[in-house]
Amino acid sequence: MGVLSHLRVVEVGSSAAMSYCARLFADFGANVQKIEPLQGDPLRRSAPLTPKGQSAWFAFLNFNKSSTTIDATTPDAITRLTAMIEGCDILVDGRDIDPAGCPAIDIATIRLRRPGLIHIEASWFGREGPYSGFAATDSTIRALAGLVKLVGPVEGPPLHAPDFQTGILAGLWGFIAASSSAIAPRQNEAGRSWSLSIFEASLVISEYLLFDAIGRGEKMHRIGINRFQPTFPTGIYETKKGWLGVTTVTPAQWHSFCDMLGLAELRDDATLVVSAGRLKKMEQLERQFIPRLKERTAREWFGEGLKRKIPIVPVPEISDLLQDHEKRARGAIVPVHFGEEEGLTVGSVQRLISTSPRRQGRVPAPGEQQQADVNTRTHPTGATSPGLVDAGEPPLKGVRVIDFSMGWAGPLCTRTLADLGADVIKIEAIQYPDWWRGVDRRAIYVDAQMYEKALEFCVMNRNKRGITLDVKRPQGLGLAKRLLTQADIVVDNYSVDVLPKLGLGYDVLKTLNQRLVMMSMSAFGANSLHRDCRAYGSTLEQGSGLPSVVGRGEGPPVMSHVAFGDAVGGLNGCAAVLVALIHARNTGQGQFIDLSQIECMMPFVSPWITVQSMNDEHPTRYGNRHPQFVPHGCFRCAGEDNWIMIAATDELMWQRLAILIGQPDWATDASLKSAEERRRIEDVIERGIEAWTLTRDPEEAMCDLQDAGVAAGVARLPIDLLKDRHLGSRAFLQEVDRAFIGKHSQPSMPIREGARPYAVRMAAPTLGQHNREILSELLGLSDVEIAELVREGVIGTKMLSDAELARPPL
């Protein structure tokens, strides 16, 4: 029996996001009923296809579900569907993306009979706002979200990744909303209604660059394939055999990288100590270190990096992932059965140790049931249930989280828990605060308290309370343990041995608090052969296989322009702890979660893993084109470096596009009805589109295309999102006041229970801001005891400089 086997989920409509949301429930044993039309979900026809013509993307999204087909034209269709929904716990609703023949559902009436229902519905842009009626695709959403324009060569169109990204991101958000609603005891528990904007869900990736650009006061631009602002080198480089992902952030990492390559003159150049100096000399530096990298293989350099604690990793092909025995052993790659075909796909990446997810699965044929006893339970009627909860009462109120994480991934996980109402206590030390406050320890930086002025830190740590504890000292360690005895969840994203060596490993903590859920967020996983690999979000993307399917032809693997893996790891971490918390609330037993952040990136390549496992053919790389939609691409508009993403997803959209751009003959040409027929003259079609877009401002072009019902989105810079009219109309960016920086914007969650987003309740803590509050109220320390901890440097409110760190403690 899975952790979620007590839950019944009904999935309606055709939406990759909602399909992935429902699959996450199925991974842990929930009974998921997928409602399809007689001809099946349209996603069953999404490329890439298996050798027998089945969708590998659909296979990943839907294994371990059951399928129920409904003919909306029959008199009993609504009655059947209504009965199924009234018999479920969670309704996952993608009808706003594509109803897929689903009959109309009267949710309000259903709620009268089933007030405990949890309902999550997705739309591309939300139900209100200037973009609410826009046609969209995965790529047009990413363009608008600032995830396309900075990728690719300096000249020419931006080079973006293939589809399947927004569905994974939004599906995770949908699961977080629904599973957080299922935390509380079920007796007389009210249901919740959530709405999810896929556009806003995608901004979790670009919000870092948005606020980094604000903090730096500079406009970003493309700096070349596999070049990554604001750090350098952070890219993918050719070696003697294979490709190598390199990330150097700190001065120590740069020095070690130069030592590894025997480039002492670069190591000793004071102008290259920080990334800003290296970015100014990118071409010169690459001319010196690329030839050195070609002297050894990617695997050999990886070994050197492990010894020197440099974040470098081999960049795998899909075939390398399929041959990785460790990933199969961990359940990152699992068997999948799809009709007569058998292959492999990506398994659950939420790796709970005590209550493991399913390790194989079968994809249902239309109408195929994989579980017995469907719709046999009854639920209380409105007479015994209080109805919908007040949206002002967050679902995780009363949950306590101890946050040992730093940077982006772990803090995003705990920020999401805090946004949903959990009491998150962030533990730092004046000796080693969160490195996103800044790694500069010079006295001039510390004395000016610049570590309190980092916007990225403030965005990632809102709604939390902050305390400083030096857990390397007995007093600090003891206080941390006392806090953990009162907690539900503890999260860390240090290297795997850091907390165990301090005496805070799960083997110790479970003896103090048996219901505690503890999550470790490392690069490869706590039991991996490569467990000691240092990693940033860029390292996670480099090691995931995703770069190998991005780009054109025989070109290099291509990574994105943002630390993609951090945000993805944070969302998956949040999903994992919520599943474990449901189990702990039901059984009183906590557990350890061994999250591998590289594995968290693998769902983005799941279709290619499945196809190659069945036919051993290397995936086709389409560049900005698409295996299914023709035309599809990024087209230049009037002005400097202005671009728009355009996609024709069906015949009618193609005809409307052709008429709009002044090519009515194309619209009536019977030889161009299908995408494959149009592919024969794709170059000609693209030239015709660009002749039209070149004469127009990108905003004007998008409005004209959308008025004609054609999917299009301006390729924005992240900082452009500050002035996005749709986000403004939906109050997505909230203004918060904080010491040291004053008023600043905070992004909202993309999930909401009403017309407005969840409010940011509290600005990010200053260093040690809540020391007295937490130590006195939760642990009962006196003012004298607290003053002694300050005197001894166990707690404090001021970061220590290098000079101060060098002094021995009292």
PDB file of N, CA and C in Angstrom, residues 377-413:
ATOM      1  N   ARG A 377     -16.545   3.969  -2.126  1.00  0.00           N
ATOM      2  CA  ARG A 377     -16.642   4.655  -0.848  1.00  0.00           C
ATOM      3  C   ARG A 377     -17.758   5.689  -0.859  1.00  0.00           C
ATOM      4  N   THR A 378     -18.263   5.990   0.298  1.00  0.00           N
ATOM      5  CA  THR A 378     -19.197   7.097   0.437  1.00  0.00           C
ATOM      6  C   THR A 378     -18.542   8.180   1.275  1.00  0.00           C
ATOM      7  N   HIS A 379     -18.994   9.378   1.078  1.00  0.00           N
ATOM      8  CA  HIS A 379     -18.435  10.510   1.806  1.00  0.00           C
ATOM      9  C   HIS A 379     -19.538  11.237   2.553  1.00  0.00           C
ATOM     10  N   PRO A 380     -19.209  11.955   3.605  1.00  0.00           N
ATOM     11  CA  PRO A 380     -20.239  12.706   4.323  1.00  0.00           C
ATOM     12  C   PRO A 380     -20.845  13.789   3.456  1.00  0.00           C
ATOM     13  N   THR A 381     -22.102  14.060   3.653  1.00  0.00           N
ATOM     14  CA  THR A 381     -22.776  15.114   2.897  1.00  0.00           C
ATOM     15  C   THR A 381     -22.561  16.444   3.582  1.00  0.00           C
ATOM     16  N   GLY A 382     -23.167  17.488   3.001  1.00  0.00           N
ATOM     17  CA  GLY A 382     -22.975  18.822   3.551  1.00  0.00           C
ATOM     18  C   GLY A 382     -23.452  18.970   4.982  1.00  0.00           C
ATOM     19  N   ALA A 383     -24.333  18.082   5.429  1.00  0.00           N
ATOM     20  CA  ALA A 383     -24.861  18.205   6.782  1.00  0.00           C
ATOM     21  C   ALA A 383     -23.798  18.006   7.849  1.00  0.00           C
ATOM     22  N   THR A 384     -22.701  17.293   7.510  1.00  0.00           N
ATOM     23  CA  THR A 384     -21.692  17.001   8.528  1.00  0.00           C
ATOM     24  C   THR A 384     -20.354  17.629   8.205  1.00  0.00           C
ATOM     25  N   SER A 385     -20.300  18.489   7.221  1.00  0.00           N
ATOM     26  CA  SER A 385     -19.028  19.098   6.857  1.00  0.00           C
ATOM     27  C   SER A 385     -19.167  20.605   6.810  1.00  0.00           C
ATOM     28  N   PRO A 386     -18.167  21.346   7.231  1.00  0.00           N
ATOM     29  CA  PRO A 386     -18.318  22.792   7.369  1.00  0.00           C
ATOM     30  C   PRO A 386     -18.235  23.567   6.074  1.00  0.00           C
ATOM     31  N   GLY A 387     -17.976  22.912   4.966  1.00  0.00           N
ATOM     32  CA  GLY A 387     -17.903  23.627   3.699  1.00  0.00           C
ATOM     33  C   GLY A 387     -16.513  24.171   3.429  1.00  0.00           C
ATOM     34  N   LEU A 388     -16.411  25.067   2.465  1.00  0.00           N
ATOM     35  CA  LEU A 388     -15.111  25.585   2.054  1.00  0.00           C
ATOM     36  C   LEU A 388     -14.436  26.351   3.183  1.00  0.00           C
ATOM     37  N   VAL A 389     -13.109  26.183   3.267  1.00  0.00           N
ATOM     38  CA  VAL A 389     -12.362  26.916   4.279  1.00  0.00           C
ATOM     39  C   VAL A 389     -12.190  28.361   3.843  1.00  0.00           C
ATOM     40  N   ASP A 390     -11.915  29.191   4.795  1.00  0.00           N
ATOM     41  CA  ASP A 390     -11.568  30.579   4.516  1.00  0.00           C
ATOM     42  C   ASP A 390     -10.182  30.596   3.887  1.00  0.00           C
ATOM     43  N   ALA A 391     -10.070  31.247   2.710  1.00  0.00           N
ATOM     44  CA  ALA A 391      -8.776  31.271   2.024  1.00  0.00           C
ATOM     45  C   ALA A 391      -7.698  31.956   2.849  1.00  0.00           C
ATOM     46  N   GLY A 392      -8.082  32.700   3.887  1.00  0.00           N
ATOM     47  CA  GLY A 392      -7.093  33.332   4.742  1.00  0.00           C
ATOM     48  C   GLY A 392      -6.448  32.392   5.742  1.00  0.00           C
ATOM     49  N   GLU A 393      -6.958  31.183   5.858  1.00  0.00           N
ATOM     50  CA  GLU A 393      -6.405  30.188   6.782  1.00  0.00           C
ATOM     51  C   GLU A 393      -5.548  29.215   5.976  1.00  0.00           C
ATOM     52  N   PRO A 394      -4.241  29.368   5.960  1.00  0.00           N
ATOM     53  CA  PRO A 394      -3.397  28.552   5.075  1.00  0.00           C
ATOM     54  C   PRO A 394      -3.373  27.087   5.494  1.00  0.00           C
ATOM     55  N   PRO A 395      -3.140  26.182   4.547  1.00  0.00           N
ATOM     56  CA  PRO A 395      -3.258  24.752   4.831  1.00  0.00           C
ATOM     57  C   PRO A 395      -2.182  24.205   5.755  1.00  0.00           C
ATOM     58  N   LEU A 396      -1.028  24.841   5.856  1.00  0.00           N
ATOM     59  CA  LEU A 396       0.055  24.301   6.680  1.00  0.00           C
ATOM     60  C   LEU A 396       0.197  25.017   8.017  1.00  0.00           C
ATOM     61  N   LYS A 397      -0.835  25.736   8.414  1.00  0.00           N
ATOM     62  CA  LYS A 397      -0.785  26.379   9.720  1.00  0.00           C
ATOM     63  C   LYS A 397      -0.603  25.306  10.801  1.00  0.00           C
ATOM     64  N   GLY A 398       0.323  25.537  11.728  1.00  0.00           N
ATOM     65  CA  GLY A 398       0.601  24.571  12.781  1.00  0.00           C
ATOM     66  C   GLY A 398       1.747  23.625  12.479  1.00  0.00           C
ATOM     67  N   VAL A 399       2.262  23.648  11.222  1.00  0.00           N
ATOM     68  CA  VAL A 399       3.419  22.825  10.857  1.00  0.00           C
ATOM     69  C   VAL A 399       4.688  23.620  11.134  1.00  0.00           C
ATOM     70  N   ARG A 400       5.664  22.992  11.784  1.00  0.00           N
ATOM     71  CA  ARG A 400       6.923  23.686  12.084  1.00  0.00           C
ATOM     72  C   ARG A 400       8.065  23.061  11.280  1.00  0.00           C
ATOM     73  N   VAL A 401       8.870  23.940  10.680  1.00  0.00           N
ATOM     74  CA  VAL A 401       9.971  23.518   9.817  1.00  0.00           C
ATOM     75  C   VAL A 401      11.261  24.142  10.327  1.00  0.00           C
ATOM     76  N   ILE A 402      12.304  23.331  10.456  1.00  0.00           N
ATOM     77  CA  ILE A 402      13.638  23.834  10.761  1.00  0.00           C
ATOM     78  C   ILE A 402      14.440  23.816   9.464  1.00  0.00           C
ATOM     79  N   ASP A 403      14.929  24.980   9.088  1.00  0.00           N
ATOM     80  CA  ASP A 403      15.532  25.182   7.769  1.00  0.00           C
ATOM     81  C   ASP A 403      17.037  25.398   7.909  1.00  0.00           C
ATOM     82  N   PHE A 404      17.804  24.364   7.548  1.00  0.00           N
ATOM     83  CA  PHE A 404      19.263  24.461   7.542  1.00  0.00           C
ATOM     84  C   PHE A 404      19.805  24.773   6.146  1.00  0.00           C
ATOM     85  N   SER A 405      18.941  25.144   5.213  1.00  0.00           N
ATOM     86  CA  SER A 405      19.378  25.254   3.821  1.00  0.00           C
ATOM     87  C   SER A 405      19.894  26.649   3.491  1.00  0.00           C
ATOM     88  N   MET A 406      20.630  26.718   2.395  1.00  0.00           N
ATOM     89  CA  MET A 406      21.205  27.972   1.916  1.00  0.00           C
ATOM     90  C   MET A 406      21.025  28.085   0.405  1.00  0.00           C
ATOM     91  N   GLY A 407      21.184  29.286  -0.118  1.00  0.00           N
ATOM     92  CA  GLY A 407      21.137  29.480  -1.560  1.00  0.00           C
ATOM     93  C   GLY A 407      19.712  29.499  -2.075  1.00  0.00           C
ATOM     94  N   TRP A 408      19.429  28.643  -3.057  1.00  0.00           N
ATOM     95  CA  TRP A 408      18.166  28.716  -3.792  1.00  0.00           C
ATOM     96  C   TRP A 408      17.285  27.493  -3.547  1.00  0.00           C
ATOM     97  N   ALA A 409      17.785  26.286  -3.828  1.00  0.00           N
ATOM     98  CA  ALA A 409      16.920  25.097  -3.858  1.00  0.00           C
ATOM     99  C   ALA A 409      16.244  24.840  -2.513  1.00  0.00           C
ATOM    100  N   GLY A 410      17.033  24.676  -1.456  1.00  0.00           N
ATOM    101  CA  GLY A 410      16.453  24.417  -0.147  1.00  0.00           C
ATOM    102  C   GLY A 410      15.597  25.565   0.338  1.00  0.00           C
ATOM    103  N   PRO A 411      16.088  26.811   0.275  1.00  0.00           N
ATOM    104  CA  PRO A 411      15.250  27.937   0.693  1.00  0.00           C
ATOM    105  C   PRO A 411      13.958  28.085  -0.108  1.00  0.00           C
ATOM    106  N   LEU A 412      13.949  27.717  -1.402  1.00  0.00           N
ATOM    107  CA  LEU A 412      12.690  27.758  -2.156  1.00  0.00           C
ATOM    108  C   LEU A 412      11.707  26.723  -1.608  1.00  0.00           C
ATOM    109  N   CYS A 413      12.207  25.548  -1.299  1.00  0.00           N
ATOM    110  CA  CYS A 413      11.357  24.517  -0.686  1.00  0.00           C
ATOM    111  C   CYS A 413      10.722  25.042   0.593  1.00  0.00           C
TER     112      CYS A 413
END
